[in-house]
mmCIF file of C-alpha atoms in Angstrom:
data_model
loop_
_atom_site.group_PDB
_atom_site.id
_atom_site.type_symbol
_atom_site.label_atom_id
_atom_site.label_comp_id
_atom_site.label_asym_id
_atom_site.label_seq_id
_atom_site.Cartn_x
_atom_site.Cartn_y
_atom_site.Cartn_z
ATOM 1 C CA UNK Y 552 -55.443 -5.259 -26.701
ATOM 2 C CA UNK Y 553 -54.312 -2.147 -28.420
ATOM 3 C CA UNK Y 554 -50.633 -0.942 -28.088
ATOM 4 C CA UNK Y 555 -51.631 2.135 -26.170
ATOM 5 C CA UNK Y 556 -53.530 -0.478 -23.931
ATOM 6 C CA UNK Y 557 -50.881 -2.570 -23.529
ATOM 7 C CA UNK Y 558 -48.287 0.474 -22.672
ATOM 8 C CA UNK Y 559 -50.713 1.808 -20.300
ATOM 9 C CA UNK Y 560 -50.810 -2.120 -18.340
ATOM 10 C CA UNK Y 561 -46.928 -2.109 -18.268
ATOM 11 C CA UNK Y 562 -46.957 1.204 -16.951
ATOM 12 C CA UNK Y 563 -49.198 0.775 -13.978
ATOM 13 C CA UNK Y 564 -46.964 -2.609 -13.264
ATOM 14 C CA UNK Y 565 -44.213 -0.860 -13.117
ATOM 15 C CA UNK Y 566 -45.649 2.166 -10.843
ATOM 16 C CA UNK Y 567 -47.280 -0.623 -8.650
ATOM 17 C CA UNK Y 568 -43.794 -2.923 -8.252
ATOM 18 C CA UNK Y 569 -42.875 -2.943 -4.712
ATOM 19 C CA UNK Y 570 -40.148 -0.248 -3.679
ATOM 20 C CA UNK Y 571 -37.767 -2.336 -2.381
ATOM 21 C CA UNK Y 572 -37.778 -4.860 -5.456
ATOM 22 C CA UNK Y 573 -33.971 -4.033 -6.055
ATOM 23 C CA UNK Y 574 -32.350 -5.921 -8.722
ATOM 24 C CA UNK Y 575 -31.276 -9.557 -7.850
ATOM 25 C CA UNK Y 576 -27.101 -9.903 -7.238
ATOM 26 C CA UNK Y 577 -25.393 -12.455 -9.017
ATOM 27 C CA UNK Y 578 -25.339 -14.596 -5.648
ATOM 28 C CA UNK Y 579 -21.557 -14.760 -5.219
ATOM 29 C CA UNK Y 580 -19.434 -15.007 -2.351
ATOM 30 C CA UNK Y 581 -21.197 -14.062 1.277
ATOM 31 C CA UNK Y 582 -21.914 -10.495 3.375
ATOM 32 C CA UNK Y 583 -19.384 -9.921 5.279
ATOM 33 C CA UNK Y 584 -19.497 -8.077 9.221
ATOM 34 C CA UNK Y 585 -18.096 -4.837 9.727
ATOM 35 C CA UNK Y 586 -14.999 -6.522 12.097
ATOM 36 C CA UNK Y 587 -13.595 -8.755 9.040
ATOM 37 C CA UNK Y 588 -13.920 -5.848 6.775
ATOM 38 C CA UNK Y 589 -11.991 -3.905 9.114
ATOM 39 C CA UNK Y 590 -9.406 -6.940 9.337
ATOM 40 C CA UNK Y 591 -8.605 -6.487 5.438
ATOM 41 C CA UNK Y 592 -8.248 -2.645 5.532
ATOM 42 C CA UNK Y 593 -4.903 -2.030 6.107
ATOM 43 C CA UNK Y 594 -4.156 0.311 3.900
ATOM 44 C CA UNK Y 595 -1.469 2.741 4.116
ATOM 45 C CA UNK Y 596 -1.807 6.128 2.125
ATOM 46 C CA UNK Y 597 0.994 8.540 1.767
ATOM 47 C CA UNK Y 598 0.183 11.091 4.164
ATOM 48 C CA UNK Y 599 0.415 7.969 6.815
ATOM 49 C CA UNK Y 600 -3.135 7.753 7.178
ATOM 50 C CA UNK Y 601 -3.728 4.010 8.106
ATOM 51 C CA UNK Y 602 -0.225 3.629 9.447
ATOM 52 C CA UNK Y 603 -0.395 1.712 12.981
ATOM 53 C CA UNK Y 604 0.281 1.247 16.255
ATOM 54 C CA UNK Y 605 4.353 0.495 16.421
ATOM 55 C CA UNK Y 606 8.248 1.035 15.972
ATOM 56 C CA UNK Y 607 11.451 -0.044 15.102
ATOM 57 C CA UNK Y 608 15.005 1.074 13.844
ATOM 58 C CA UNK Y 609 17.283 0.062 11.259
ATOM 59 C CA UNK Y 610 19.207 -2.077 13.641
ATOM 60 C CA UNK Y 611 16.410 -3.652 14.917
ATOM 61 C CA UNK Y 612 15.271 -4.317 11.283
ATOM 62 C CA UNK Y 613 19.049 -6.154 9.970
ATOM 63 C CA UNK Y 614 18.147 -8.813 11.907
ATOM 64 C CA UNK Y 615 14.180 -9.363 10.479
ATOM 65 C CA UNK Y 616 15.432 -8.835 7.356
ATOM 66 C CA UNK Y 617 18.360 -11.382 6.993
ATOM 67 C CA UNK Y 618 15.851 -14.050 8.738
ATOM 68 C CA UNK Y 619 12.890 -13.279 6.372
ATOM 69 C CA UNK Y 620 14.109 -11.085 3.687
ATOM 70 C CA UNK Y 621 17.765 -11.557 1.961
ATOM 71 C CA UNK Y 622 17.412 -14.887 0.945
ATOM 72 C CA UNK Y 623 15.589 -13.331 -2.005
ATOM 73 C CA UNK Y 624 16.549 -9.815 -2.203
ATOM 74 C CA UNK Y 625 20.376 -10.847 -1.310
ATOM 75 C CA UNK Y 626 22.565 -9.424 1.945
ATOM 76 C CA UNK Y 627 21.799 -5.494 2.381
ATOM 77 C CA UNK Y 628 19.232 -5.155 -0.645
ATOM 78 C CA UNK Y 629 20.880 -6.702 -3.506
ATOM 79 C CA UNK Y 630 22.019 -9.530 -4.853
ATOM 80 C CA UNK Y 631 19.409 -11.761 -4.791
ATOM 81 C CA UNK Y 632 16.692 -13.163 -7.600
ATOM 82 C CA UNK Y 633 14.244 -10.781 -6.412
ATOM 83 C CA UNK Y 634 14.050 -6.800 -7.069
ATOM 84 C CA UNK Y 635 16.891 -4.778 -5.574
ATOM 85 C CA UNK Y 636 15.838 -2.820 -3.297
ATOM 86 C CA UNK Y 637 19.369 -1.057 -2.264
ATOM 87 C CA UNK Y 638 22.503 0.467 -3.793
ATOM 88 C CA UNK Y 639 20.746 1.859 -7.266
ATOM 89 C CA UNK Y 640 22.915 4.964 -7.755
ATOM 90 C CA UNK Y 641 20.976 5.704 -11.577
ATOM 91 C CA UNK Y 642 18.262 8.114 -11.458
ATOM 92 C CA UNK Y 643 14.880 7.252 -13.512
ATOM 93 C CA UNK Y 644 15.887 9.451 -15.710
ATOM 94 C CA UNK Y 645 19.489 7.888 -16.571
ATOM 95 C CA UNK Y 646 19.984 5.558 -19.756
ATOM 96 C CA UNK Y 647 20.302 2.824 -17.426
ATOM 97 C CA UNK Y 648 18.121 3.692 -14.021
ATOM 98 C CA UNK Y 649 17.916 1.673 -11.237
ATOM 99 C CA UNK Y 650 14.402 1.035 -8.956
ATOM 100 C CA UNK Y 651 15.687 0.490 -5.594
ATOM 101 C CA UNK Y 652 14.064 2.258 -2.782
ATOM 102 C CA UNK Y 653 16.077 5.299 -2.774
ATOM 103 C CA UNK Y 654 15.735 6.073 -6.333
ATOM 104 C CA UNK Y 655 12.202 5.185 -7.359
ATOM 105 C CA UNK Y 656 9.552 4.941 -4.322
ATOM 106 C CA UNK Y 657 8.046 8.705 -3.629
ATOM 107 C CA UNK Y 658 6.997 7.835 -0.271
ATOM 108 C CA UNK Y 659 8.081 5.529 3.229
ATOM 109 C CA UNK Y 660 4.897 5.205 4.421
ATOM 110 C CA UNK Y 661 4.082 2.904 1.292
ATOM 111 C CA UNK Y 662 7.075 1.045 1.105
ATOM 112 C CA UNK Y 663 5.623 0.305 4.790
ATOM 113 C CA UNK Y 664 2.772 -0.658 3.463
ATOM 114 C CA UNK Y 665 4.176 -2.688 0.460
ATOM 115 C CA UNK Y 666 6.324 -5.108 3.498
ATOM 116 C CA UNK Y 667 3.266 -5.401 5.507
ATOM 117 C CA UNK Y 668 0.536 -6.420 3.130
ATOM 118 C CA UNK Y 669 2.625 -9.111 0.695
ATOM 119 C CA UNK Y 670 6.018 -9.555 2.222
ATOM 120 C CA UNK Y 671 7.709 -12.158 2.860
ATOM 121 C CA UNK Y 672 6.599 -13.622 -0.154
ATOM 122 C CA UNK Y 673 6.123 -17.187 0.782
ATOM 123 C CA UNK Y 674 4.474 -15.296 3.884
ATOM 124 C CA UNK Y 675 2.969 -12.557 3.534
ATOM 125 C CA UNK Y 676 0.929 -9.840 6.388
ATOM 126 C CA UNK Y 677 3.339 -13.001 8.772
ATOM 127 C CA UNK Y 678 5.078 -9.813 10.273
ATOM 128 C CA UNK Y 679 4.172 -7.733 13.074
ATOM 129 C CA UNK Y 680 3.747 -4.275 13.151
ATOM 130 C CA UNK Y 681 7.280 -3.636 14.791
ATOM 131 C CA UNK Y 682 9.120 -5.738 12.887
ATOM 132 C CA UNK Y 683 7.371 -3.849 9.806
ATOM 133 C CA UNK Y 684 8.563 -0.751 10.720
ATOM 134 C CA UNK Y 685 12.061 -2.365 11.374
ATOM 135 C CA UNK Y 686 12.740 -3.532 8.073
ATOM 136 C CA UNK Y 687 10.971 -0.164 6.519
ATOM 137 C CA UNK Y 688 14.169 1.452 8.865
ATOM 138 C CA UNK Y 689 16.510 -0.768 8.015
ATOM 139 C CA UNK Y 690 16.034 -0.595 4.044
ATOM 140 C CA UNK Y 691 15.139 3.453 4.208
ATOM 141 C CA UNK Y 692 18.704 3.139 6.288
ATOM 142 C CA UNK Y 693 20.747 1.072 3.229
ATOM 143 C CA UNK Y 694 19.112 3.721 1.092
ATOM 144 C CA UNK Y 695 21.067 6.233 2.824
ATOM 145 C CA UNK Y 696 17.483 7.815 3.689
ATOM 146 C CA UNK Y 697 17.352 7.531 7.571
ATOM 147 C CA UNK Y 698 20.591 6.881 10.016
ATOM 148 C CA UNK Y 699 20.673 3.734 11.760
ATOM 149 C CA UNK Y 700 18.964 4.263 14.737
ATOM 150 C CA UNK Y 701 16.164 6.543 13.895
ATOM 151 C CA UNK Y 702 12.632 5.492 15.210
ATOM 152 C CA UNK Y 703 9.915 5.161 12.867
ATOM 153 C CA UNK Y 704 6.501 4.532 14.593
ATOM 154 C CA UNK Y 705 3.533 6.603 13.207
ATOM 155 C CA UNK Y 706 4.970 9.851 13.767
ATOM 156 C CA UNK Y 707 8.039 9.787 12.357
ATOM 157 C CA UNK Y 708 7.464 8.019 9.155
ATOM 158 C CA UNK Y 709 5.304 10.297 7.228
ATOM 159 C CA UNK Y 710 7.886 13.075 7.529
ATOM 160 C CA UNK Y 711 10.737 11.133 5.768
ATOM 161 C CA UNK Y 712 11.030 12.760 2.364
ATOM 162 C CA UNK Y 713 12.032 10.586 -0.070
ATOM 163 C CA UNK Y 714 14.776 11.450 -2.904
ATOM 164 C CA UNK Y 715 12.286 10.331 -5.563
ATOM 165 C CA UNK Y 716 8.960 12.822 -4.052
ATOM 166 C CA UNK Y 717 9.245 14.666 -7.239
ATOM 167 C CA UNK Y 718 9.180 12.500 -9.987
ATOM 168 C CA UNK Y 719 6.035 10.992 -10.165
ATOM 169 C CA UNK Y 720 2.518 12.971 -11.278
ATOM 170 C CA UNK Y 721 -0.091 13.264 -8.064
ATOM 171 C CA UNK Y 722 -3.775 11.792 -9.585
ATOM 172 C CA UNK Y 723 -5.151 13.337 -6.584
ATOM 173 C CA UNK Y 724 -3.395 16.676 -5.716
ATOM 174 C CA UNK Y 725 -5.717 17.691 -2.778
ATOM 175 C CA UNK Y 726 -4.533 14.212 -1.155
ATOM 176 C CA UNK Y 727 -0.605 15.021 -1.796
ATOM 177 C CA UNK Y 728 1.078 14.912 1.357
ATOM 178 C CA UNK Y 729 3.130 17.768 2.269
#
């Protein structure tokens, strides 16, 4: 068989392969339905998008977070062996800055989603929705963000502007909340 013969045969095999001869996966792991998908989005964007049904205040949020929360972050945000999350007063721009809350995250609605997906460590997605948007109150409220007894739900917690909105670089501007 000459080459051109033999470029001409693979050519017509390939035209001729069925259409839906996709390539083979590597065989991992198993489809999954639409309603377990939908289970592990939970995703909270900045603009509040994904934020869900709920509420709580800061007072409602002391007590969730001394049950589940201060042994490692310590009594009202710091003092404990994990990150502080309270009473930084250093900007990120200082010699020595601090990462708390108040001076570092740009937006509530994440710190929201930050507690719900992988807090309490030992525990984490173990907290409701209302008890999620407790401690978000209670910790926006030892940042000095929110007062004590303001709601967050859905609504409300978008619209907090935190200290720090400035100071990081937007990948996506179109998606920058206002």
């Amino acid at each position: 068989m000459s080459m051109r013969d033999l470029t001409l045969t693979l050519l017509l095999a390939v035209a001729n392969a069925p259409a839906h001869a996709a390539p083979e996966g590597p065989r991992l792991g198993q489809p999954l339905e639409a309603a377990a998908i939908s289970a592990l989005d939970i995703t909270v964007f900045p603009d509040g998008t994904g934020l869900p049904p709920g509420q709580g205040t800061a007072v409602e949020g002391k007590a969730v977070y001394d049950a589940k929360c201060a042994a490692c972050h310590g009594p009202n945000g710091s003092g404990g062996s994990a990150e502080e999350l309270a009473g930084g007063r250093n900007p990120l721009t200082s010699a020595e800055p601090d990462k708390t809350i108040g001076t570092y995250w740009p937006y509530a609605s994440t710190v929201f989603d930050f507690i719900r997906r992988a807090m309490p460590l030992d525990a984490p997605r173990s907290l409701g929705n209302d008890e999620v948007y407790a401690v978000t109150a209670y910790l926006l409220h030892a940042n000095g963000i929110i007062g004590e007894h303001d709601r967050l739900d859905a609504a409300t917690l978008p619209k907090i502007r935190m200290p720090n909105a400035a100071g990081f670089v937007w990948v996506y501007p179109e998606r920058q909340p206002r």
